[in-house]
mmCIF file of C-alpha atoms and ligand atoms in Angstrom:
data_model
loop_
_atom_site.group_PDB
_atom_site.id
_atom_site.type_symbol
_atom_site.label_atom_id
_atom_site.label_comp_id
_atom_site.label_asym_id
_atom_site.label_seq_id
_atom_site.Cartn_x
_atom_site.Cartn_y
_atom_site.Cartn_z
ATOM 1 C CA MET A 1 -0.317 0.098 -0.113
ATOM 2 C CA VAL A 2 1.478 3.378 -0.951
ATOM 3 C CA LYS A 3 1.754 5.977 1.821
ATOM 4 C CA PHE A 4 1.308 9.252 0.517
ATOM 5 C CA LEU A 5 3.223 12.203 2.072
ATOM 6 C CA LEU A 6 0.373 14.820 1.934
ATOM 7 C CA ASP A 7 -2.154 12.489 3.710
ATOM 8 C CA GLU A 8 0.864 13.260 6.544
ATOM 9 C CA PHE A 9 1.840 16.948 6.404
ATOM 10 C CA GLU A 10 -0.105 20.185 7.161
ATOM 11 C CA PRO A 11 -0.031 22.601 4.699
ATOM 12 C CA ALA A 12 1.026 25.055 6.805
ATOM 13 C CA GLN A 13 3.902 22.421 8.269
ATOM 14 C CA LEU A 14 4.928 21.518 5.138
ATOM 15 C CA SER A 15 5.730 25.110 4.019
ATOM 16 C CA ASN A 16 7.558 25.645 6.941
ATOM 17 C CA LEU A 17 9.896 22.314 6.276
ATOM 18 C CA LEU A 18 10.683 23.353 2.625
ATOM 19 C CA GLY A 19 10.804 26.690 3.475
ATOM 20 C CA GLN A 20 8.649 27.602 0.661
ATOM 21 C CA GLU A 21 4.584 28.956 0.254
ATOM 22 C CA VAL A 22 3.228 26.005 -1.183
ATOM 23 C CA ALA A 23 -0.561 25.409 -1.295
ATOM 24 C CA ILE A 24 -2.302 21.771 -1.620
ATOM 25 C CA ALA A 25 -4.966 20.958 -4.028
ATOM 26 C CA GLY A 26 -7.102 17.893 -4.999
ATOM 27 C CA GLU A 27 -8.327 14.766 -3.037
ATOM 28 C CA GLY A 28 -7.531 11.713 -2.829
ATOM 29 C CA VAL A 29 -4.916 10.322 -5.760
ATOM 30 C CA SER A 30 -4.890 13.670 -7.291
ATOM 31 C CA ARG A 31 -3.501 15.385 -4.039
ATOM 32 C CA ALA A 32 -0.550 17.157 -5.203
ATOM 33 C CA LEU A 33 1.768 19.747 -3.927
ATOM 34 C CA ILE A 34 1.104 23.025 -6.054
ATOM 35 C CA VAL A 35 4.119 25.507 -7.023
ATOM 36 C CA THR A 36 5.029 27.993 -9.423
ATOM 37 C CA PRO A 37 7.929 27.808 -11.871
ATOM 38 C CA GLU A 38 9.822 30.185 -10.088
ATOM 39 C CA GLN A 39 9.616 28.026 -6.621
ATOM 40 C CA LEU A 40 9.997 24.529 -8.769
ATOM 41 C CA ILE A 41 13.620 24.407 -7.848
ATOM 42 C CA ALA A 42 14.028 24.755 -4.150
ATOM 43 C CA THR A 43 11.151 22.936 -4.010
ATOM 44 C CA MET A 44 12.488 19.919 -5.358
ATOM 45 C CA GLU A 45 15.655 19.892 -4.320
ATOM 46 C CA ALA A 46 14.145 20.307 -0.736
ATOM 47 C CA LEU A 47 12.328 16.986 -1.181
ATOM 48 C CA VAL A 48 15.252 15.389 -1.993
ATOM 49 C CA THR A 49 17.067 16.983 0.985
ATOM 50 C CA LYS A 50 14.596 17.112 3.876
ATOM 51 C CA LEU A 51 12.841 14.883 2.730
ATOM 52 C CA GLY A 52 14.646 11.665 0.768
ATOM 53 C CA PHE A 53 12.473 11.593 -2.515
ATOM 54 C CA ASP A 54 15.419 10.282 -4.737
ATOM 55 C CA TYR A 55 13.422 8.797 -7.252
ATOM 56 C CA LEU A 56 11.219 10.445 -10.070
ATOM 57 C CA GLY A 57 8.686 8.044 -10.983
ATOM 58 C CA ASP A 58 7.024 10.338 -13.916
ATOM 59 C CA LEU A 59 7.024 13.569 -15.398
ATOM 60 C CA THR A 60 3.740 14.403 -17.468
ATOM 61 C CA SER A 61 1.388 17.360 -18.054
ATOM 62 C CA VAL A 62 -1.709 18.682 -18.778
ATOM 63 C CA ASP A 63 -3.533 20.880 -20.594
ATOM 64 C CA ARG A 64 -6.323 22.603 -18.764
ATOM 65 C CA GLY A 65 -7.415 24.730 -21.416
ATOM 66 C CA ALA A 66 -8.219 28.301 -19.952
ATOM 67 C CA GLU A 67 -6.450 27.732 -16.164
ATOM 68 C CA GLY A 68 -3.006 26.882 -18.467
ATOM 69 C CA LEU A 69 -0.881 24.052 -18.105
ATOM 70 C CA GLU A 70 0.487 21.421 -15.475
ATOM 71 C CA VAL A 71 3.870 19.540 -15.295
ATOM 72 C CA VAL A 72 3.075 16.989 -12.803
ATOM 73 C CA TYR A 73 6.065 15.269 -11.275
ATOM 74 C CA HIS A 74 5.663 11.892 -9.391
ATOM 75 C CA LEU A 75 8.421 11.467 -6.781
ATOM 76 C CA TYR A 76 9.168 8.663 -4.769
ATOM 77 C CA SER A 77 10.879 8.125 -1.801
ATOM 78 C CA LEU A 78 12.931 4.457 -1.386
ATOM 79 C CA THR A 79 14.164 5.321 1.941
ATOM 80 C CA ASN A 80 11.269 6.462 3.517
ATOM 81 C CA GLN A 81 8.412 4.413 1.152
ATOM 82 C CA ARG A 82 6.424 7.786 0.678
ATOM 83 C CA GLU A 83 5.016 9.424 -2.551
ATOM 84 C CA ILE A 84 4.385 12.619 -3.771
ATOM 85 C CA ARG A 85 2.365 14.445 -6.742
ATOM 86 C CA VAL A 86 3.928 18.140 -7.423
ATOM 87 C CA LYS A 87 2.436 20.662 -9.875
ATOM 88 C CA ALA A 88 3.665 23.119 -11.532
ATOM 89 C CA LYS A 89 1.325 25.258 -12.629
ATOM 90 C CA VAL A 90 2.494 27.635 -15.918
ATOM 91 C CA ASP A 91 0.590 29.818 -18.714
ATOM 92 C CA ALA A 92 0.394 28.491 -22.203
ATOM 93 C CA GLU A 93 2.007 31.351 -23.711
ATOM 94 C CA THR A 94 5.372 31.575 -21.670
ATOM 95 C CA ALA A 95 4.879 27.874 -21.216
ATOM 96 C CA THR A 96 8.834 27.361 -19.908
ATOM 97 C CA VAL A 97 9.491 25.298 -16.566
ATOM 98 C CA PRO A 98 13.318 25.597 -15.212
ATOM 99 C CA THR A 99 14.022 21.970 -16.001
ATOM 100 C CA VAL A 100 14.635 18.621 -13.012
ATOM 101 C CA THR A 101 17.725 16.848 -14.750
ATOM 102 C CA THR A 102 20.398 18.658 -12.591
ATOM 103 C CA ILE A 103 18.533 16.914 -9.475
ATOM 104 C CA TRP A 104 17.279 13.491 -11.149
ATOM 105 C CA PRO A 105 19.243 12.873 -14.747
ATOM 106 C CA GLY A 106 16.505 10.159 -16.051
ATOM 107 C CA ALA A 107 14.035 13.288 -16.032
ATOM 108 C CA ASP A 108 16.158 14.095 -19.345
ATOM 109 C CA TRP A 109 13.701 11.773 -22.068
ATOM 110 C CA PHE A 110 10.550 12.765 -19.774
ATOM 111 C CA GLU A 111 11.190 16.522 -20.314
ATOM 112 C CA ARG A 112 11.853 15.757 -24.051
ATOM 113 C CA GLU A 113 8.084 14.032 -24.452
ATOM 114 C CA VAL A 114 6.327 17.056 -22.286
ATOM 115 C CA TYR A 115 8.037 19.292 -24.556
ATOM 116 C CA ASP A 116 7.242 17.242 -27.697
ATOM 117 C CA LEU A 117 3.638 16.534 -26.914
ATOM 118 C CA MET A 118 2.975 19.773 -24.896
ATOM 119 C CA GLY A 119 4.634 21.923 -26.378
ATOM 120 C CA ILE A 120 6.454 23.007 -22.631
ATOM 121 C CA SER A 121 10.145 24.387 -22.459
ATOM 122 C CA PHE A 122 12.614 23.389 -20.013
ATOM 123 C CA ALA A 123 15.137 26.077 -19.636
ATOM 124 C CA GLY A 124 18.316 24.534 -18.654
ATOM 125 C CA HIS A 125 17.749 21.402 -20.427
ATOM 126 C CA PRO A 126 20.755 19.738 -22.287
ATOM 127 C CA ASN A 127 19.374 18.529 -25.202
ATOM 128 C CA MET A 128 15.605 20.137 -25.524
ATOM 129 C CA THR A 129 14.474 18.624 -29.375
ATOM 130 C CA ARG A 130 11.335 16.544 -29.959
ATOM 131 C CA LEU A 131 11.558 12.645 -28.985
ATOM 132 C CA LEU A 132 8.729 10.879 -30.600
ATOM 133 C CA LEU A 133 7.664 12.822 -33.374
ATOM 134 C CA PRO A 134 9.616 13.070 -36.522
ATOM 135 C CA GLU A 135 11.971 16.075 -36.558
ATOM 136 C CA ASP A 136 9.761 18.172 -39.570
ATOM 137 C CA PHE A 137 6.821 17.747 -37.168
ATOM 138 C CA GLU A 138 4.756 20.979 -36.759
ATOM 139 C CA GLY A 139 3.003 21.635 -33.064
ATOM 140 C CA HIS A 140 2.246 19.976 -30.302
ATOM 141 C CA PRO A 141 -0.509 17.935 -30.717
ATOM 142 C CA LEU A 142 -1.117 17.324 -26.902
ATOM 143 C CA ARG A 143 -2.099 21.360 -26.918
ATOM 144 C CA LYS A 144 -5.996 21.576 -26.375
ATOM 145 C CA SER A 145 -5.319 24.117 -29.404
ATOM 146 C CA TYR A 146 -4.598 22.127 -31.733
ATOM 147 C CA LYS A 147 -6.017 20.999 -34.890
ATOM 148 C CA LEU A 148 -6.265 17.598 -36.768
ATOM 149 C CA GLN A 149 -4.817 18.011 -40.437
ATOM 150 C CA LYS A 150 -3.805 16.115 -43.372
ATOM 151 C CA ARG A 151 -0.226 15.258 -43.816
ATOM 152 C CA VAL A 152 -0.675 13.623 -47.541
ATOM 153 C CA MET B 1 23.905 -45.657 -79.977
ATOM 154 C CA GLU B 2 20.440 -47.442 -78.512
ATOM 155 C CA ILE B 3 18.477 -43.889 -78.049
ATOM 156 C CA GLU B 4 19.251 -43.402 -81.730
ATOM 157 C CA LYS B 5 18.397 -46.357 -82.720
ATOM 158 C CA GLY B 6 15.129 -46.029 -80.987
ATOM 159 C CA ILE B 7 14.417 -42.421 -82.807
ATOM 160 C CA GLU B 8 15.251 -43.240 -86.219
ATOM 161 C CA ARG B 9 12.051 -45.760 -85.927
ATOM 162 C CA LEU B 10 9.672 -42.991 -85.051
ATOM 163 C CA ASN B 11 7.088 -41.798 -87.539
ATOM 164 C CA ASP B 12 6.472 -37.853 -87.462
ATOM 165 C CA GLN B 13 3.509 -37.997 -84.692
ATOM 166 C CA GLN B 14 5.704 -39.869 -82.773
ATOM 167 C CA VAL B 15 8.165 -37.610 -82.620
ATOM 168 C CA GLU B 16 6.148 -34.931 -82.372
ATOM 169 C CA GLU B 17 4.513 -36.541 -79.208
ATOM 170 C CA PHE B 18 8.219 -37.507 -78.207
ATOM 171 C CA VAL B 19 8.935 -33.589 -78.224
ATOM 172 C CA GLN B 20 5.967 -32.264 -76.230
ATOM 173 C CA LYS B 21 6.474 -34.889 -73.561
ATOM 174 C CA ASN B 22 9.964 -34.017 -72.992
ATOM 175 C CA ILE B 23 10.503 -30.288 -74.056
ATOM 176 C CA ILE B 24 9.225 -27.220 -72.549
ATOM 177 C CA LEU B 25 9.289 -24.031 -74.345
ATOM 178 C CA THR B 26 8.964 -21.218 -72.739
ATOM 179 C CA SER B 27 10.597 -17.539 -72.341
ATOM 180 C CA LEU B 28 12.879 -17.211 -69.409
ATOM 181 C CA ASP B 29 11.113 -14.603 -67.665
ATOM 182 C CA ALA B 30 7.961 -17.182 -67.192
ATOM 183 C CA VAL B 31 10.739 -19.617 -65.567
ATOM 184 C CA PHE B 32 11.940 -17.448 -63.309
ATOM 185 C CA ASN B 33 8.638 -16.166 -62.434
ATOM 186 C CA TRP B 34 7.434 -19.208 -61.629
ATOM 187 C CA ALA B 35 10.264 -19.636 -59.093
ATOM 188 C CA ARG B 36 10.241 -16.446 -57.773
ATOM 189 C CA GLY B 37 6.303 -17.060 -56.908
ATOM 190 C CA ARG B 38 7.324 -19.784 -55.538
ATOM 191 C CA SER B 39 9.980 -19.020 -53.401
ATOM 192 C CA LEU B 40 9.136 -15.402 -51.535
ATOM 193 C CA TRP B 41 11.694 -14.598 -48.383
ATOM 194 C CA PRO B 42 9.541 -12.148 -46.978
ATOM 195 C CA LEU B 43 11.430 -9.396 -44.771
ATOM 196 C CA SER B 44 11.115 -9.576 -40.775
ATOM 197 C CA SER B 45 9.156 -6.177 -40.289
ATOM 198 C CA GLY B 46 6.053 -6.269 -37.916
ATOM 199 C CA LEU B 47 5.386 -2.769 -36.786
ATOM 200 C CA ALA B 48 2.560 -3.387 -34.618
ATOM 201 C CA CYS B 49 0.285 -6.344 -33.248
ATOM 202 C CA CYS B 50 -0.199 -7.290 -36.592
ATOM 203 C CA ALA B 51 3.124 -9.299 -36.270
ATOM 204 C CA ILE B 52 1.862 -11.415 -34.048
ATOM 205 C CA GLU B 53 -0.228 -12.971 -36.572
ATOM 206 C CA MET B 54 2.432 -12.739 -39.401
ATOM 207 C CA MET B 55 4.804 -14.850 -36.494
ATOM 208 C CA ALA B 56 1.791 -17.196 -36.515
ATOM 209 C CA THR B 57 1.381 -17.631 -39.808
ATOM 210 C CA GLY B 58 5.283 -18.625 -39.904
ATOM 211 C CA ALA B 59 4.958 -21.345 -37.435
ATOM 212 C CA SER B 60 4.147 -24.759 -37.082
ATOM 213 C CA ARG B 61 0.052 -24.411 -37.038
ATOM 214 C CA PHE B 62 -0.055 -22.594 -40.551
ATOM 215 C CA ASP B 63 2.454 -23.127 -41.294
ATOM 216 C CA MET B 64 3.759 -21.080 -44.326
ATOM 217 C CA ALA B 65 6.895 -23.207 -44.954
ATOM 218 C CA ARG B 66 4.189 -25.277 -47.483
ATOM 219 C CA PHE B 67 3.830 -22.479 -49.873
ATOM 220 C CA GLY B 68 7.656 -22.015 -49.653
ATOM 221 C CA TYR B 69 7.858 -18.929 -48.121
ATOM 222 C CA GLU B 70 8.841 -19.240 -44.734
ATOM 223 C CA VAL B 71 12.540 -17.534 -44.864
ATOM 224 C CA PHE B 72 12.024 -14.540 -43.259
ATOM 225 C CA ARG B 73 14.952 -12.249 -43.676
ATOM 226 C CA PRO B 74 16.406 -10.089 -40.930
ATOM 227 C CA SER B 75 18.281 -8.258 -43.935
ATOM 228 C CA PRO B 76 16.152 -6.410 -46.896
ATOM 229 C CA ARG B 77 19.480 -7.371 -49.569
ATOM 230 C CA GLN B 78 17.858 -10.657 -49.077
ATOM 231 C CA ALA B 79 14.229 -10.386 -49.128
ATOM 232 C CA ASP B 80 11.696 -10.657 -51.809
ATOM 233 C CA VAL B 81 8.769 -8.805 -50.077
ATOM 234 C CA VAL B 82 8.136 -6.480 -47.209
ATOM 235 C CA ILE B 83 4.751 -7.646 -45.391
ATOM 236 C CA VAL B 84 4.552 -4.345 -43.715
ATOM 237 C CA ALA B 85 2.406 -6.002 -40.664
ATOM 238 C CA GLY B 86 1.265 -3.003 -38.483
ATOM 239 C CA THR B 87 0.984 0.840 -37.792
ATOM 240 C CA LEU B 88 3.616 2.358 -39.826
ATOM 241 C CA THR B 89 4.101 5.954 -38.023
ATOM 242 C CA TRP B 90 5.579 8.731 -39.767
ATOM 243 C CA LYS B 91 9.019 8.639 -37.064
ATOM 244 C CA MET B 92 9.337 5.300 -38.949
ATOM 245 C CA ALA B 93 8.526 5.645 -42.340
ATOM 246 C CA PRO B 94 12.065 7.011 -43.507
ATOM 247 C CA ALA B 95 13.171 4.096 -42.241
ATOM 248 C CA MET B 96 10.516 1.963 -44.064
ATOM 249 C CA LYS B 97 11.483 3.975 -47.254
ATOM 250 C CA ARG B 98 15.136 2.767 -46.849
ATOM 251 C CA VAL B 99 14.718 -0.256 -46.226
ATOM 252 C CA TYR B 100 12.692 -0.692 -49.004
ATOM 253 C CA GLU B 101 15.100 0.630 -51.616
ATOM 254 C CA GLN B 102 17.642 -1.389 -49.817
ATOM 255 C CA MET B 103 15.709 -4.785 -50.984
ATOM 256 C CA ALA B 104 17.398 -6.256 -54.650
ATOM 257 C CA GLU B 105 14.589 -6.364 -57.529
ATOM 258 C CA PRO B 106 12.251 -7.507 -58.139
ATOM 259 C CA LYS B 107 10.198 -6.512 -54.950
ATOM 260 C CA TRP B 108 7.193 -6.633 -54.450
ATOM 261 C CA VAL B 109 4.994 -5.348 -51.016
ATOM 262 C CA ILE B 110 2.384 -6.452 -48.727
ATOM 263 C CA ALA B 111 -0.111 -4.557 -46.746
ATOM 264 C CA MET B 112 -1.079 -6.297 -43.935
ATOM 265 C CA GLY B 113 -3.881 -5.138 -41.813
ATOM 266 C CA ALA B 114 -6.242 -2.315 -41.528
ATOM 267 C CA CYS B 115 -3.344 -0.129 -40.445
ATOM 268 C CA ALA B 116 -0.812 -0.765 -43.148
ATOM 269 C CA CYS B 117 -3.508 -0.859 -45.556
ATOM 270 C CA THR B 118 -4.956 3.235 -44.736
ATOM 271 C CA GLY B 119 -4.444 3.378 -41.153
ATOM 272 C CA GLY B 120 -6.727 1.815 -39.839
ATOM 273 C CA PRO B 121 -7.822 2.726 -36.154
ATOM 274 C CA PHE B 122 -5.650 5.436 -36.389
ATOM 275 C CA ASN B 123 -6.606 6.982 -39.576
ATOM 276 C CA GLU B 124 -7.005 10.475 -38.511
ATOM 277 C CA SER B 125 -4.148 10.448 -35.925
ATOM 278 C CA TYR B 126 -1.308 13.014 -35.925
ATOM 279 C CA ALA B 127 1.587 10.388 -35.489
ATOM 280 C CA VAL B 128 0.191 7.376 -38.129
ATOM 281 C CA VAL B 129 0.886 6.910 -42.134
ATOM 282 C CA PRO B 130 -2.570 6.384 -43.591
ATOM 283 C CA GLY B 131 -1.636 3.471 -45.270
ATOM 284 C CA VAL B 132 1.759 2.347 -46.294
ATOM 285 C CA ASP B 133 0.748 2.960 -49.968
ATOM 286 C CA LYS B 134 1.786 6.627 -49.477
ATOM 287 C CA ILE B 135 4.979 6.050 -49.188
ATOM 288 C CA LEU B 136 5.725 2.382 -50.660
ATOM 289 C CA PRO B 137 3.727 0.585 -53.845
ATOM 290 C CA VAL B 138 1.974 -1.869 -52.634
ATOM 291 C CA ASP B 139 0.762 -4.879 -54.118
ATOM 292 C CA VAL B 140 -1.347 -7.079 -52.138
ATOM 293 C CA TYR B 141 -3.509 -5.041 -49.482
ATOM 294 C CA ILE B 142 -5.083 -7.624 -46.668
ATOM 295 C CA PRO B 143 -7.811 -5.895 -44.890
ATOM 296 C CA GLY B 144 -8.741 -7.286 -40.908
ATOM 297 C CA CYS B 145 -7.563 -5.589 -37.315
ATOM 298 C CA PRO B 146 -5.547 -8.119 -37.073
ATOM 299 C CA PRO B 147 -5.986 -10.698 -40.271
ATOM 300 C CA ARG B 148 -6.238 -14.189 -39.590
ATOM 301 C CA PRO B 149 -3.195 -16.210 -41.153
ATOM 302 C CA GLU B 150 -5.122 -17.832 -43.063
ATOM 303 C CA ALA B 151 -5.743 -14.086 -44.767
ATOM 304 C CA LEU B 152 -2.135 -13.779 -45.032
ATOM 305 C CA LEU B 153 -1.368 -17.136 -46.548
ATOM 306 C CA ASP B 154 -3.988 -15.798 -49.025
ATOM 307 C CA GLY B 155 -2.420 -12.618 -49.908
ATOM 308 C CA MET B 156 1.004 -14.656 -50.271
ATOM 309 C CA LEU B 157 -0.901 -16.665 -52.870
ATOM 310 C CA LYS B 158 -2.888 -13.859 -54.607
ATOM 311 C CA LEU B 159 0.867 -12.510 -55.212
ATOM 312 C CA LYS B 160 2.251 -15.469 -56.589
ATOM 313 C CA GLU B 161 -0.454 -15.301 -59.011
ATOM 314 C CA LYS B 162 0.181 -11.921 -59.408
ATOM 315 C CA ILE B 163 4.113 -12.400 -59.821
ATOM 316 C CA GLN B 164 3.085 -15.607 -62.536
ATOM 317 C CA ASP B 165 1.135 -13.271 -64.863
ATOM 318 C CA PRO B 166 1.394 -10.065 -64.271
ATOM 319 C CA SER B 167 -1.293 -9.602 -66.200
ATOM 320 C CA LYS B 168 -3.441 -10.757 -63.513
ATOM 321 C CA ALA B 169 -3.373 -7.931 -61.322
ATOM 322 C CA ARG B 170 -3.033 -4.410 -63.332
ATOM 323 C CA VAL B 171 -2.896 -2.018 -60.503
ATOM 324 C CA LYS B 172 -1.625 1.243 -60.560
ATOM 325 C CA HIS B 173 1.124 2.126 -58.355
ATOM 326 C CA GLY B 174 0.873 6.064 -56.465
HETATM 327 S S1 SF4 C 201 -4.472 -3.560 -37.897
HETATM 328 FE FE1 SF4 C 201 -5.446 -3.566 -36.050
HETATM 329 S S2 SF4 C 201 -3.955 -5.554 -35.494
HETATM 330 FE FE2 SF4 C 201 -3.010 -4.636 -37.269
HETATM 331 S S3 SF4 C 201 -1.279 -3.167 -36.413
HETATM 332 FE FE3 SF4 C 201 -3.025 -1.710 -36.914
HETATM 333 S S4 SF4 C 201 -4.285 -2.190 -34.740
HETATM 334 FE FE4 SF4 C 201 -2.616 -3.280 -34.969
#
């Protein structure tokens, strides 16, 4: 049975521990720590050093339409056996968040996939190119604004 | 000497019969095509779920070897026919085209399954080629999702017919 760290901490307690004003939103399995792109790296570093979240399980993204984009990080602590979900909110125009490859090198291809399909750039990424689609592909198909078009 | 003596004793009609029974007159092309159609070497090119049916066709239950088609080659240089078994994505398309171009002439293409014929369930996808005939000249289309091994065998036999008598299937390649 997976234990969620957010079930065990009050928001104020967590903000204190991480040294950041963070919010918590969502219910059950979608309960997540909400951060801004500016807070992201400091929060992640605190999660690694203070709470032992040494494993990045998945990195994905959601297009919430008018509410902008979300980059979702699924973290796991192999030492404490706890799980936490972190969401970085970013608006569709800027669509840039800092890379976490500096913390977990395994984020490399996850971030390229998100860039490829959702069009979110990761500042500081060593190789910010398409991963799954052909290089000459235009647009980012998982965006709600993407229009399907015939290629032939 | 014995044989010569025998021939001497035949009359004209017997000679004709003798010739008809023992000598076959044909063009070299026809002989080659007869052989080609009976010994197609497919390229192992499974792209998606259809490839599982292709493997089943090669295995003992359906036994493609009955027809002389069992020699799946891992190299395009040794293959006669490419069975496009599965979903072709735009990312994969240049590789598929290159592999086809590396095959020695004469060569044929079988589009196996709905995906290879038209893009199938992914027809409108941004990532999938809506039919391999957009990039390769297809000789035989086999519908189904996936087609059963019998259907693949039938397709291979249709290709055999086409190779032996090209006039049977005049299709415009596009
Ligand atoms: S036609 Fe159906 S079975 Fe064959 S590759 Fe496409 S989806 Fe898979």
